[in-house]
Short mmCIF file of C-alpha atoms in Angstrom, two decimals:
data_model
loop_
_atom_site.label_atom_id
_atom_site.label_comp_id
_atom_site.label_asym_id
_atom_site.label_seq_id
_atom_site.Cartn_x
_atom_site.Cartn_y
_atom_site.Cartn_z
CA UNK A 286 -21.05 -63.08 -10.44
CA UNK A 287 -19.95 -61.35 -13.63
CA UNK A 288 -18.83 -63.70 -16.37
CA UNK A 289 -15.62 -62.93 -18.17
CA UNK A 290 -15.88 -61.66 -21.72
CA UNK A 291 -12.99 -61.75 -24.12
CA UNK A 292 -11.19 -58.49 -24.62
CA UNK A 293 -13.02 -56.31 -22.12
CA UNK A 294 -15.78 -56.15 -19.56
CA UNK A 295 -19.50 -56.17 -19.11
CA UNK A 296 -21.82 -54.96 -16.35
CA UNK A 297 -23.76 -57.52 -14.36
CA UNK A 298 -25.41 -56.97 -11.01
CA UNK A 299 -24.58 -53.23 -11.05
CA UNK A 300 -20.77 -53.43 -11.12
CA UNK A 301 -18.11 -54.08 -13.67
CA UNK A 302 -15.37 -56.65 -13.92
CA UNK A 303 -12.44 -56.97 -16.32
CA UNK A 304 -10.15 -59.62 -17.62
CA UNK A 305 -6.94 -59.60 -15.62
CA UNK A 306 -4.83 -59.43 -18.76
CA UNK A 307 -6.70 -56.27 -19.80
CA UNK A 308 -4.66 -54.33 -17.17
CA UNK A 309 -1.50 -54.80 -19.18
CA UNK A 310 -0.16 -51.62 -20.74
CA UNK A 311 -2.69 -49.36 -19.06
CA UNK A 312 -1.68 -46.07 -17.46
CA UNK A 313 -2.83 -47.12 -14.01
CA UNK A 314 -2.78 -44.48 -11.28
CA UNK A 315 -4.49 -46.22 -8.42
CA UNK A 316 -8.24 -46.13 -9.14
CA UNK A 317 -9.71 -49.61 -9.67
CA UNK A 318 -12.18 -48.92 -12.45
CA UNK A 319 -15.01 -46.46 -12.88
CA UNK A 320 -15.63 -44.66 -9.56
CA UNK A 321 -19.34 -44.50 -10.23
CA UNK A 322 -19.49 -48.29 -10.69
CA UNK A 323 -17.36 -48.92 -7.61
CA UNK A 324 -20.04 -47.40 -5.42
CA UNK A 325 -22.36 -50.24 -6.45
CA UNK A 326 -20.23 -53.05 -5.06
CA UNK A 327 -21.86 -54.91 -2.23
CA UNK A 328 -20.61 -56.97 0.71
CA UNK A 329 -18.11 -59.75 0.28
CA UNK A 330 -18.16 -59.47 -3.50
CA UNK A 331 -16.78 -55.97 -3.19
CA UNK A 332 -13.99 -57.12 -0.89
CA UNK A 333 -13.04 -60.06 -3.14
CA UNK A 334 -13.03 -57.94 -6.28
CA UNK A 335 -11.02 -55.15 -4.73
CA UNK A 336 -8.52 -57.66 -3.33
CA UNK A 337 -8.20 -59.35 -6.68
CA UNK A 338 -7.58 -56.08 -8.47
CA UNK A 339 -5.08 -54.95 -5.86
CA UNK A 340 -3.06 -58.14 -6.30
CA UNK A 341 -3.10 -57.80 -10.09
CA UNK A 342 -1.99 -54.16 -10.23
CA UNK A 343 1.14 -53.90 -12.42
CA UNK A 344 2.57 -51.17 -10.16
CA UNK A 345 1.91 -53.00 -6.89
CA UNK A 346 5.15 -53.30 -4.90
CA UNK A 347 3.89 -56.48 -3.21
CA UNK A 348 3.03 -58.10 -6.55
CA UNK A 349 6.50 -57.35 -7.93
CA UNK A 350 8.08 -58.72 -4.77
CA UNK A 351 5.94 -61.88 -4.86
CA UNK A 352 6.89 -62.56 -8.46
CA UNK A 353 10.55 -62.14 -7.61
CA UNK A 354 10.18 -64.63 -4.73
CA UNK A 355 8.32 -67.19 -6.76
CA UNK A 356 4.97 -66.92 -5.07
CA UNK A 357 1.96 -64.67 -5.30
CA UNK A 358 -0.86 -63.30 -3.22
CA UNK A 359 1.09 -62.98 0.01
CA UNK A 360 1.42 -59.55 1.55
CA UNK A 361 4.02 -58.26 3.99
CA UNK A 362 2.74 -57.21 7.40
CA UNK A 363 3.97 -53.68 6.77
CA UNK A 364 2.28 -53.30 3.39
CA UNK A 365 0.18 -50.19 2.89
CA UNK A 366 -2.51 -50.68 0.26
CA UNK A 367 -3.72 -47.11 1.02
CA UNK A 368 -0.44 -45.30 0.53
CA UNK A 369 -0.77 -42.05 -1.35
CA UNK A 370 -0.31 -41.50 -5.03
CA UNK A 371 3.08 -39.86 -4.64
CA UNK A 372 4.53 -43.07 -3.13
CA UNK A 373 2.96 -45.28 -5.78
CA UNK A 374 4.03 -43.09 -8.68
CA UNK A 375 6.88 -40.72 -7.92
CA UNK A 376 6.73 -37.39 -9.74
CA UNK A 377 9.43 -34.94 -10.68
CA UNK A 378 9.27 -31.76 -8.61
CA UNK A 379 9.15 -28.64 -10.78
CA UNK A 380 11.83 -26.01 -10.32
CA UNK A 381 10.77 -22.38 -9.74
CA UNK A 382 10.28 -20.43 -12.94
CA UNK A 383 12.90 -17.68 -12.90
CA UNK A 384 13.43 -14.92 -15.45
CA UNK A 385 15.95 -12.16 -15.96
CA UNK A 386 14.12 -8.99 -16.95
CA UNK A 387 14.79 -5.34 -17.65
CA UNK A 388 12.38 -3.18 -15.65
CA UNK A 389 10.80 -0.75 -18.09
CA UNK A 390 8.32 1.39 -16.18
CA UNK A 391 6.36 2.01 -12.97
CA UNK A 392 3.10 0.32 -11.99
CA UNK A 393 0.35 2.27 -10.23
CA UNK A 394 1.10 0.63 -6.86
CA UNK A 395 4.82 1.42 -6.96
CA UNK A 396 5.92 -1.88 -8.46
CA UNK A 397 8.29 -2.15 -11.41
CA UNK A 398 7.04 -3.55 -14.71
CA UNK A 399 9.11 -5.70 -17.05
CA UNK A 400 7.97 -7.67 -20.10
CA UNK A 401 8.18 -11.37 -21.00
CA UNK A 402 7.00 -12.28 -24.50
CA UNK A 403 5.28 -8.86 -24.61
CA UNK A 404 3.31 -9.68 -21.47
CA UNK A 405 3.72 -7.24 -18.52
CA UNK A 406 5.31 -8.69 -15.39
CA UNK A 407 4.59 -6.79 -12.14
CA UNK A 408 7.53 -6.89 -9.72
CA UNK A 409 7.16 -5.30 -6.26
CA UNK A 410 10.36 -3.58 -5.00
CA UNK A 411 11.84 -3.32 -8.50
CA UNK A 412 12.82 0.08 -9.98
CA UNK A 413 12.68 1.12 -13.65
CA UNK A 414 16.09 0.86 -15.34
CA UNK A 415 17.16 -2.16 -13.30
CA UNK A 416 18.04 -5.63 -14.52
CA UNK A 417 16.56 -8.14 -12.09
CA UNK A 418 16.18 -11.86 -11.53
CA UNK A 419 12.60 -12.71 -10.60
CA UNK A 420 10.59 -15.79 -9.69
CA UNK A 421 7.19 -16.01 -11.36
CA UNK A 422 4.39 -16.36 -8.83
CA UNK A 423 1.34 -16.14 -11.04
CA UNK A 424 0.65 -16.13 -14.77
CA UNK A 425 -2.69 -14.88 -16.06
CA UNK A 426 -3.82 -14.33 -19.67
CA UNK A 427 -2.94 -10.61 -19.69
CA UNK A 428 -0.17 -10.22 -17.12
CA UNK A 429 2.17 -11.96 -14.69
CA UNK A 430 3.30 -11.27 -11.13
CA UNK A 431 6.75 -12.11 -9.83
CA UNK A 432 8.91 -11.94 -6.71
CA UNK A 433 12.20 -10.08 -6.80
CA UNK A 434 15.07 -12.54 -6.22
CA UNK A 435 18.16 -10.49 -7.10
CA UNK A 436 18.99 -7.02 -8.41
CA UNK A 437 21.72 -7.58 -10.99
CA UNK A 438 22.00 -4.00 -12.22
CA UNK A 439 20.68 -1.44 -9.71
CA UNK A 440 19.06 1.91 -10.48
CA UNK A 441 20.78 5.04 -9.12
CA UNK A 442 17.39 5.83 -7.56
CA UNK A 443 17.50 2.73 -5.30
CA UNK A 444 18.22 3.29 -1.59
CA UNK A 445 18.50 1.12 1.51
CA UNK A 446 15.11 1.26 3.30
CA UNK A 447 15.36 2.50 6.90
CA UNK A 448 12.75 -0.05 8.02
CA UNK A 449 13.12 -3.66 9.09
CA UNK A 450 9.56 -4.55 8.11
CA UNK A 451 9.30 -3.06 4.63
CA UNK A 452 9.35 -6.33 2.67
CA UNK A 453 6.80 -8.11 4.87
CA UNK A 454 4.60 -5.10 5.63
CA UNK A 455 4.22 -3.64 2.13
CA UNK A 456 2.64 -0.41 3.44
CA UNK A 457 5.46 1.78 2.08
CA UNK A 458 5.76 0.54 -1.48
CA UNK A 459 8.39 3.15 -2.48
CA UNK A 460 10.58 3.20 0.62
CA UNK A 461 13.41 1.55 -1.37
CA UNK A 462 13.42 4.52 -3.81
CA UNK A 463 15.03 7.89 -3.10
CA UNK A 464 12.80 10.96 -2.91
CA UNK A 465 13.63 12.16 -6.42
CA UNK A 466 12.60 8.79 -7.81
CA UNK A 467 9.37 8.86 -5.80
CA UNK A 468 8.47 12.25 -7.28
CA UNK A 469 9.12 10.95 -10.79
CA UNK A 470 6.88 7.93 -10.20
CA UNK A 471 3.99 10.00 -8.82
CA UNK A 472 4.20 12.60 -11.59
CA UNK A 473 4.18 9.81 -14.21
CA UNK A 474 1.20 8.07 -12.58
CA UNK A 475 -0.83 11.29 -12.43
CA UNK A 476 -0.09 12.42 -15.98
CA UNK A 477 -0.63 8.98 -17.52
CA UNK A 478 -3.97 8.59 -15.73
CA UNK A 479 -5.20 11.99 -16.94
CA UNK A 480 -4.13 11.18 -20.49
CA UNK A 481 -5.53 7.64 -20.53
CA UNK A 482 -8.94 8.28 -18.99
CA UNK A 483 -9.61 12.00 -19.52
CA UNK A 484 -7.61 12.64 -22.70
CA UNK A 485 -5.71 15.46 -20.99
CA UNK A 486 -2.20 16.21 -22.23
CA UNK A 487 -1.72 19.70 -20.81
CA UNK A 488 0.81 18.72 -18.17
CA UNK A 489 0.82 19.42 -14.45
CA UNK A 490 2.37 21.91 -12.08
CA UNK A 491 5.58 20.90 -10.26
CA UNK A 492 4.89 18.64 -7.30
CA UNK A 493 4.72 20.42 -3.93
CA UNK A 494 7.20 18.36 -1.95
CA UNK A 495 6.85 17.04 1.56
CA UNK A 496 9.46 18.68 3.84
CA UNK A 497 9.34 15.68 6.21
CA UNK A 498 9.45 12.41 4.28
CA UNK A 499 9.64 10.24 7.41
CA UNK A 500 7.85 10.47 10.79
CA UNK A 501 5.03 12.57 9.34
CA UNK A 502 1.93 10.42 9.83
CA UNK A 503 -0.41 11.63 12.59
CA UNK A 504 -2.63 8.55 12.80
CA UNK A 505 -2.36 4.78 12.95
CA UNK A 506 -4.88 1.94 12.66
CA UNK A 507 -3.19 -1.34 13.49
CA UNK A 508 -4.91 -4.71 13.90
CA UNK A 509 -3.96 -6.88 16.88
CA UNK A 510 -2.99 -10.55 17.00
CA UNK A 511 -1.33 -13.04 19.33
CA UNK A 512 2.18 -13.98 18.16
CA UNK A 513 3.82 -16.72 20.23
CA UNK A 514 1.22 -15.96 22.90
CA UNK A 515 2.24 -12.27 23.01
CA UNK A 516 -0.14 -9.43 22.09
CA UNK A 517 1.18 -7.55 19.04
CA UNK A 518 -0.03 -4.85 16.68
CA UNK A 519 0.94 -4.81 13.03
CA UNK A 520 -0.40 -5.09 9.51
CA UNK A 521 -1.45 -7.79 7.07
CA UNK A 522 0.57 -8.48 3.96
CA UNK A 523 -1.12 -7.06 0.91
CA UNK A 524 -3.85 -9.35 -0.44
CA UNK A 525 -3.25 -11.98 2.26
CA UNK A 526 -4.38 -12.97 5.76
CA UNK A 527 -0.78 -13.19 6.96
CA UNK A 528 -0.21 -10.98 10.01
CA UNK A 529 3.09 -9.08 10.27
CA UNK A 530 3.99 -7.67 13.71
CA UNK A 531 5.28 -4.10 13.37
CA UNK A 532 7.40 -3.03 16.32
CA UNK A 533 8.38 0.32 14.79
CA UNK A 534 7.14 2.35 11.82
CA UNK A 535 9.31 4.79 9.88
CA UNK A 536 6.47 7.10 8.82
CA UNK A 537 4.57 7.38 12.13
CA UNK A 538 5.34 10.52 14.10
CA UNK A 539 7.80 10.05 16.95
CA UNK A 540 5.15 10.88 19.54
CA UNK A 541 2.75 8.36 18.03
CA UNK A 542 5.35 5.57 18.11
CA UNK A 543 6.43 6.39 21.66
CA UNK A 544 2.84 6.24 22.93
CA UNK A 545 2.09 3.06 20.94
CA UNK A 546 4.98 1.21 22.56
CA UNK A 547 3.93 2.30 26.04
CA UNK A 548 0.26 1.47 25.46
CA UNK A 549 1.18 -2.03 24.19
CA UNK A 550 3.36 -2.67 27.25
CA UNK A 551 0.44 -1.71 29.52
CA UNK A 552 -2.01 -3.93 27.61
CA UNK A 553 0.36 -6.91 27.82
CA UNK A 554 0.97 -6.40 31.52
CA UNK A 555 -2.80 -6.16 32.01
CA UNK A 556 -3.07 -9.56 30.22
CA UNK A 557 -5.29 -8.28 27.44
CA UNK A 558 -5.53 -10.74 24.55
CA UNK A 559 -6.21 -10.22 20.88
CA UNK A 560 -9.66 -10.94 19.53
CA UNK A 561 -10.20 -14.26 17.78
CA UNK A 562 -13.25 -15.77 16.11
CA UNK A 563 -13.51 -18.67 18.55
CA UNK A 564 -13.19 -16.66 21.77
CA UNK A 565 -15.26 -13.78 23.12
CA UNK A 566 -13.56 -10.50 24.03
CA UNK A 567 -10.13 -9.18 23.11
CA UNK A 568 -8.48 -6.31 21.25
CA UNK A 569 -9.30 -6.07 17.56
CA UNK A 570 -7.39 -2.93 16.64
CA UNK A 571 -5.41 -0.09 18.19
CA UNK A 572 -6.26 3.33 16.71
CA UNK A 573 -4.38 6.49 17.69
CA UNK A 574 -4.34 10.12 16.49
CA UNK A 575 -1.72 12.72 17.33
CA UNK A 576 -1.95 16.49 16.93
CA UNK A 577 0.37 19.06 18.47
CA UNK A 578 1.98 16.40 20.67
CA UNK A 579 -1.32 15.17 22.17
CA UNK A 580 -2.66 11.67 21.49
CA UNK A 581 -6.15 10.20 21.38
CA UNK A 582 -6.19 6.43 22.04
CA UNK A 583 -9.08 4.28 20.77
CA UNK A 584 -9.22 0.59 21.73
CA UNK A 585 -11.38 -1.28 19.20
CA UNK A 586 -12.52 -4.45 20.99
CA UNK A 587 -14.99 -7.27 20.95
CA UNK A 588 -17.82 -6.76 23.50
CA UNK A 589 -15.97 -6.52 26.84
CA UNK A 590 -15.14 -4.15 29.69
CA UNK A 591 -11.70 -2.56 29.75
CA UNK A 592 -9.95 -2.98 33.09
CA UNK A 593 -10.06 0.44 34.88
CA UNK A 594 -6.44 -0.08 35.94
CA UNK A 595 -5.43 -0.32 32.26
CA UNK A 596 -7.30 2.91 31.53
CA UNK A 597 -5.66 4.71 34.46
CA UNK A 598 -2.17 3.59 33.46
CA UNK A 599 -2.66 4.71 29.86
CA UNK A 600 -3.89 8.12 31.05
CA UNK A 601 -0.66 8.46 33.03
CA UNK A 602 1.31 8.57 29.78
CA UNK A 603 2.12 12.31 29.50
CA UNK A 604 1.15 12.67 25.82
CA UNK A 605 -2.26 10.93 26.11
CA UNK A 606 -5.21 13.34 26.02
CA UNK A 607 -8.15 10.94 25.88
CA UNK A 608 -9.11 7.26 25.74
CA UNK A 609 -12.09 5.78 23.91
CA UNK A 610 -13.34 2.25 23.44
CA UNK A 611 -15.13 1.17 20.27
CA UNK A 612 -17.08 -2.07 20.59
CA UNK A 613 -17.22 -3.96 17.31
CA UNK A 614 -19.25 -7.12 16.84
CA UNK A 615 -19.70 -9.65 14.06
CA UNK A 616 -22.75 -7.68 12.91
CA UNK A 617 -20.73 -4.54 12.21
CA UNK A 618 -19.38 -4.18 8.65
CA UNK A 619 -15.92 -5.72 8.33
CA UNK A 620 -14.60 -2.76 6.32
CA UNK A 621 -15.51 -0.25 9.02
CA UNK A 622 -12.81 0.58 11.56
CA UNK A 623 -15.20 1.26 14.43
CA UNK A 624 -18.28 -0.49 15.77
CA UNK A 625 -21.59 1.24 16.46
CA UNK A 626 -20.94 1.60 20.21
CA UNK A 627 -18.38 4.20 21.32
CA UNK A 628 -17.44 4.58 25.00
CA UNK A 629 -15.51 7.55 26.35
CA UNK A 630 -13.26 6.05 29.03
CA UNK A 631 -11.11 8.98 30.20
CA UNK A 632 -9.69 12.41 29.37
CA UNK A 633 -11.04 14.92 26.84
CA UNK A 634 -13.83 13.89 24.50
CA UNK A 635 -12.27 15.66 21.51
CA UNK A 636 -8.73 16.13 20.25
CA UNK A 637 -7.71 19.66 19.28
CA UNK A 638 -5.24 20.99 16.71
CA UNK A 639 -4.08 24.30 15.32
CA UNK A 640 -4.12 24.59 11.53
CA UNK A 641 -3.04 27.96 10.21
CA UNK A 642 -5.28 30.58 11.80
CA UNK A 643 -7.94 28.06 12.81
CA UNK A 644 -8.53 25.96 15.91
CA UNK A 645 -10.09 22.58 15.10
CA UNK A 646 -11.31 19.67 17.20
CA UNK A 647 -12.41 16.18 16.27
CA UNK A 648 -14.07 13.10 17.75
CA UNK A 649 -12.75 9.55 17.15
CA UNK A 650 -14.92 8.87 14.08
CA UNK A 651 -14.00 12.16 12.39
CA UNK A 652 -11.49 12.04 9.56
CA UNK A 653 -8.57 14.40 9.07
CA UNK A 654 -5.64 14.36 6.65
CA UNK A 655 -2.89 12.02 7.83
CA UNK A 656 -0.10 14.58 7.39
CA UNK A 657 -0.89 17.70 9.43
CA UNK A 658 1.76 19.99 7.93
CA UNK A 659 0.91 19.06 4.33
CA UNK A 660 -2.82 19.33 5.09
CA UNK A 661 -2.34 23.08 5.53
CA UNK A 662 -0.45 23.23 2.21
CA UNK A 663 -3.29 21.29 0.55
CA UNK A 664 -5.98 23.57 2.00
CA UNK A 665 -4.04 26.69 0.96
CA UNK A 666 -3.83 25.24 -2.57
CA UNK A 667 -7.59 24.70 -2.66
CA UNK A 668 -8.14 28.24 -1.44
CA UNK A 669 -5.86 29.68 -4.16
CA UNK A 670 -7.74 27.77 -6.87
CA UNK A 671 -11.22 28.76 -5.65
CA UNK A 672 -12.63 31.81 -7.47
CA UNK A 673 -14.78 34.46 -5.78
CA UNK A 674 -18.52 33.90 -5.86
CA UNK A 675 -21.78 34.07 -3.98
CA UNK A 676 -22.15 30.39 -3.01
CA UNK A 677 -19.55 27.65 -2.49
CA UNK A 678 -20.59 24.08 -1.68
CA UNK A 679 -18.11 21.55 -0.31
CA UNK A 680 -19.07 17.89 -0.57
CA UNK A 681 -17.43 15.37 1.80
CA UNK A 682 -16.51 18.25 4.10
CA UNK A 683 -15.37 16.23 7.15
CA UNK A 684 -14.66 18.45 10.16
CA UNK A 685 -14.89 21.56 7.97
CA UNK A 686 -11.24 22.45 7.41
CA UNK A 687 -11.46 23.34 3.69
CA UNK A 688 -14.77 25.19 4.11
CA UNK A 689 -13.18 27.38 6.78
CA UNK A 690 -10.07 28.02 4.69
CA UNK A 691 -12.23 29.37 1.81
CA UNK A 692 -14.64 31.30 4.08
CA UNK A 693 -13.65 34.66 2.50
CA UNK A 694 -14.16 33.43 -1.08
CA UNK A 695 -17.96 33.68 -1.04
CA UNK A 696 -20.82 35.23 0.86
CA UNK A 697 -22.01 31.76 1.89
CA UNK A 698 -20.26 28.41 2.33
CA UNK A 699 -22.19 25.12 2.78
CA UNK A 700 -20.42 21.90 3.75
CA UNK A 701 -22.08 18.48 3.28
CA UNK A 702 -21.01 15.44 5.31
CA UNK A 703 -22.75 12.16 6.20
CA UNK A 704 -20.72 11.26 9.34
CA UNK A 705 -22.63 12.67 12.32
CA UNK A 706 -19.56 13.13 14.54
CA UNK A 707 -17.78 15.07 11.80
CA UNK A 708 -20.76 17.36 11.23
CA UNK A 709 -20.93 18.05 14.97
CA UNK A 710 -17.21 18.87 14.99
CA UNK A 711 -17.53 21.10 11.90
CA UNK A 712 -20.33 23.17 13.38
CA UNK A 713 -18.44 23.62 16.63
CA UNK A 714 -15.26 24.52 14.72
CA UNK A 715 -17.03 27.18 12.63
CA UNK A 716 -18.58 28.66 15.76
CA UNK A 717 -15.31 28.59 17.71
CA UNK A 718 -13.55 30.44 14.88
CA UNK A 719 -16.33 33.05 14.48
CA UNK A 720 -17.25 32.07 10.90
CA UNK A 721 -20.89 33.03 10.58
CA UNK A 722 -21.09 32.51 6.80
CA UNK A 723 -20.02 28.85 7.02
CA UNK A 724 -22.63 26.18 7.74
CA UNK A 725 -22.73 22.40 7.66
CA UNK A 726 -25.51 19.91 6.93
CA UNK A 727 -25.63 16.17 7.45
CA UNK A 728 -26.75 13.98 4.60
CA UNK A 729 -25.93 12.28 1.33
CA UNK A 730 -23.74 14.52 -0.83
CA UNK A 731 -25.70 13.94 -4.05
CA UNK A 732 -29.12 14.47 -2.51
CA UNK A 733 -28.13 17.60 -0.61
CA UNK A 734 -26.34 19.11 -3.63
CA UNK A 735 -29.44 18.68 -5.78
CA UNK A 736 -31.62 20.21 -3.07
CA UNK A 737 -29.35 23.24 -2.81
CA UNK A 738 -29.17 23.63 -6.61
CA UNK A 739 -32.98 23.56 -6.79
CA UNK A 740 -33.10 26.87 -4.94
CA UNK A 741 -29.92 28.77 -5.87
CA UNK A 742 -26.96 28.78 -8.23
CA UNK A 743 -23.75 27.10 -7.10
CA UNK A 744 -20.70 29.10 -8.18
CA UNK A 745 -18.03 26.63 -7.06
CA UNK A 746 -18.29 23.02 -5.97
CA UNK A 747 -15.38 21.60 -3.92
CA UNK A 748 -15.21 17.81 -3.68
CA UNK A 749 -12.80 15.73 -1.60
CA UNK A 750 -14.09 12.16 -2.09
CA UNK A 751 -12.56 8.86 -0.87
CA UNK A 752 -10.18 6.86 -3.08
CA UNK A 753 -13.12 5.30 -4.92
CA UNK A 754 -13.97 8.72 -6.35
CA UNK A 755 -17.41 10.13 -7.11
CA UNK A 756 -20.26 7.66 -7.26
CA UNK A 757 -22.49 7.62 -10.35
CA UNK A 758 -25.27 9.24 -8.33
CA UNK A 759 -22.94 12.11 -7.42
CA UNK A 760 -21.87 12.56 -11.05
CA UNK A 761 -25.51 13.00 -11.98
CA UNK A 762 -26.04 15.48 -9.15
CA UNK A 763 -23.08 17.57 -10.33
CA UNK A 764 -24.50 17.63 -13.86
CA UNK A 765 -27.83 18.76 -12.42
CA UNK A 766 -26.30 21.51 -10.25
CA UNK A 767 -24.04 22.80 -13.08
CA UNK A 768 -21.58 24.73 -10.91
CA UNK A 769 -19.42 27.21 -12.82
CA UNK A 770 -16.23 25.77 -11.33
CA UNK A 771 -15.23 22.54 -9.62
CA UNK A 772 -12.20 22.15 -7.39
CA UNK A 773 -11.52 18.42 -7.14
CA UNK A 774 -9.24 17.19 -4.32
CA UNK A 775 -8.13 13.64 -5.20
CA UNK A 776 -6.04 10.93 -3.57
CA UNK A 777 -6.37 8.55 -6.54
CA UNK A 778 -5.37 9.73 -10.06
CA UNK A 779 -7.24 6.89 -11.79
CA UNK A 780 -10.64 7.67 -10.28
CA UNK A 781 -9.94 11.42 -10.64
CA UNK A 782 -9.41 11.08 -14.38
CA UNK A 783 -12.42 8.80 -14.85
CA UNK A 784 -14.65 11.23 -12.97
CA UNK A 785 -13.44 14.16 -15.08
CA UNK A 786 -14.24 12.19 -18.22
CA UNK A 787 -17.71 11.35 -16.87
CA UNK A 788 -18.50 15.01 -16.08
CA UNK A 789 -18.25 15.79 -19.83
CA UNK A 790 -19.06 19.52 -19.70
CA UNK A 791 -15.92 20.55 -17.79
CA UNK A 792 -12.36 21.20 -18.90
CA UNK A 793 -9.17 21.18 -16.84
CA UNK A 794 -7.66 24.57 -16.06
CA UNK A 795 -4.92 23.56 -13.62
CA UNK A 796 -3.49 20.42 -11.98
CA UNK A 797 -1.45 20.80 -8.79
CA UNK A 798 0.01 17.62 -7.25
CA UNK A 799 0.92 17.64 -3.56
CA UNK A 800 3.08 14.97 -1.92
CA UNK A 801 1.39 14.05 1.36
CA UNK A 802 2.15 10.33 1.66
CA UNK A 803 5.91 10.03 1.13
CA UNK A 804 7.35 6.48 0.82
CA UNK A 805 4.02 5.29 -0.65
CA UNK A 806 2.62 5.35 -4.18
CA UNK A 807 -0.36 7.52 -3.15
CA UNK A 808 -0.66 10.82 -5.01
CA UNK A 809 -2.73 13.80 -3.86
CA UNK A 810 -3.78 16.33 -6.50
CA UNK A 811 -5.95 19.45 -6.65
CA UNK A 812 -7.59 20.03 -10.04
CA UNK A 813 -9.48 23.14 -11.09
CA UNK A 814 -12.26 22.52 -13.63
CA UNK A 815 -14.29 25.08 -15.55
CA UNK A 816 -17.66 24.48 -17.15
CA UNK A 817 -17.44 24.78 -20.93
CA UNK A 818 -19.78 27.15 -22.74
CA UNK A 819 -22.86 25.59 -24.33
#
């Protein structure tokens, strides 16, 4: 056994021991010595040593009680030598950190920005010009995030949101702001992005406003979950895994919402459950598209068979035109809406719509603008900005809408798209509308653009990329092709401006913003670029 040494301890037999009086004055928080040494205790010696140290702890309730009663070493039957640290050493609970701030400007996601000690504080649901009380949620070296607690001085642009879910859902980040305020925010975001990343200070055209700021959205993609054992569709809070059931949506079209409610009632009555990781089968997501009062329903599920009675009842809804099932497994990419397997369950295979003078149709995987009325305005804007030429190439052409709208601007139009269903739709749409000078090819946009430019000059390149903008490979392909003009259709001002800066040899001729996604911070813009002279 270890022999006591004056004033400290020594190791013997692989463990350490200490003089009992050496505990006095120490900041003891419940760990009896070096944890690494404790693992070397063996058998009864370990038990004796641990017992001895427990009894001698200066913060031991039993030891204090035993001293008060004139004896030592005896323990009450209800003693808890393993009680947690909070019981042994009470701590003072910190109060929430609250600040009163003046909101100075907009953030790119529709939040207000105030400043604390010159550090920006991002406050969702706050409006510039307001004085607000906030609770700090996170502090990082360069910025802070906070939750709005109280509006002490409100902006004249603030309005009461006509939606019960807006705080939990977060999908409509500007729904608490009137339409004039929304236009100001989007104009500021676009102009600041162009100035910051592309060095452009030439200003923009007045925003083309949305005539229908609510009930305009023609599509929904809503994940499913069980809430109190009831199947619900909804959304997840931004940057969380917290599911929020959405029983009505202020920006979905009326037809879309009507059909969604009826479809959900049928699924519940048919005892369909939501998909979960520990159980096979179930509904993952409900996807619906609505054009001209007709709805395409897509049930995204785990591998399973949909009850034919459910299918028949959904088809009996007057507005439903077709039903599809998309089977998504764990092997399918999480970010993709649909799985690899698509089953046509009932009704028409495609969904049709009338856009201007053109008749279009699309399959479930095919993308189309989410606001049908403003899509026509957008396509007309692209057409007006496109100069006459011999060859126009459209990258990311989808179902071919823009290519068909500019069909009379050149002798030949080529659309490039990598989604097979969309290419099939585009070819059928061009044929159905008698457009013999418009063709579509499937493939990677960069590779196909370079191949085309190898053989002929491209007069105008039209690009309508996703929010992430043009990939580096596409930037290089554009530089190789050297089109005389570029018409860039963007849904993200930041990536738009960065891409313009990366293209180097092009200057901005015109910037036309279009409001398509009212109540949100998303900004659509059409920019005409001209190649500078060498």
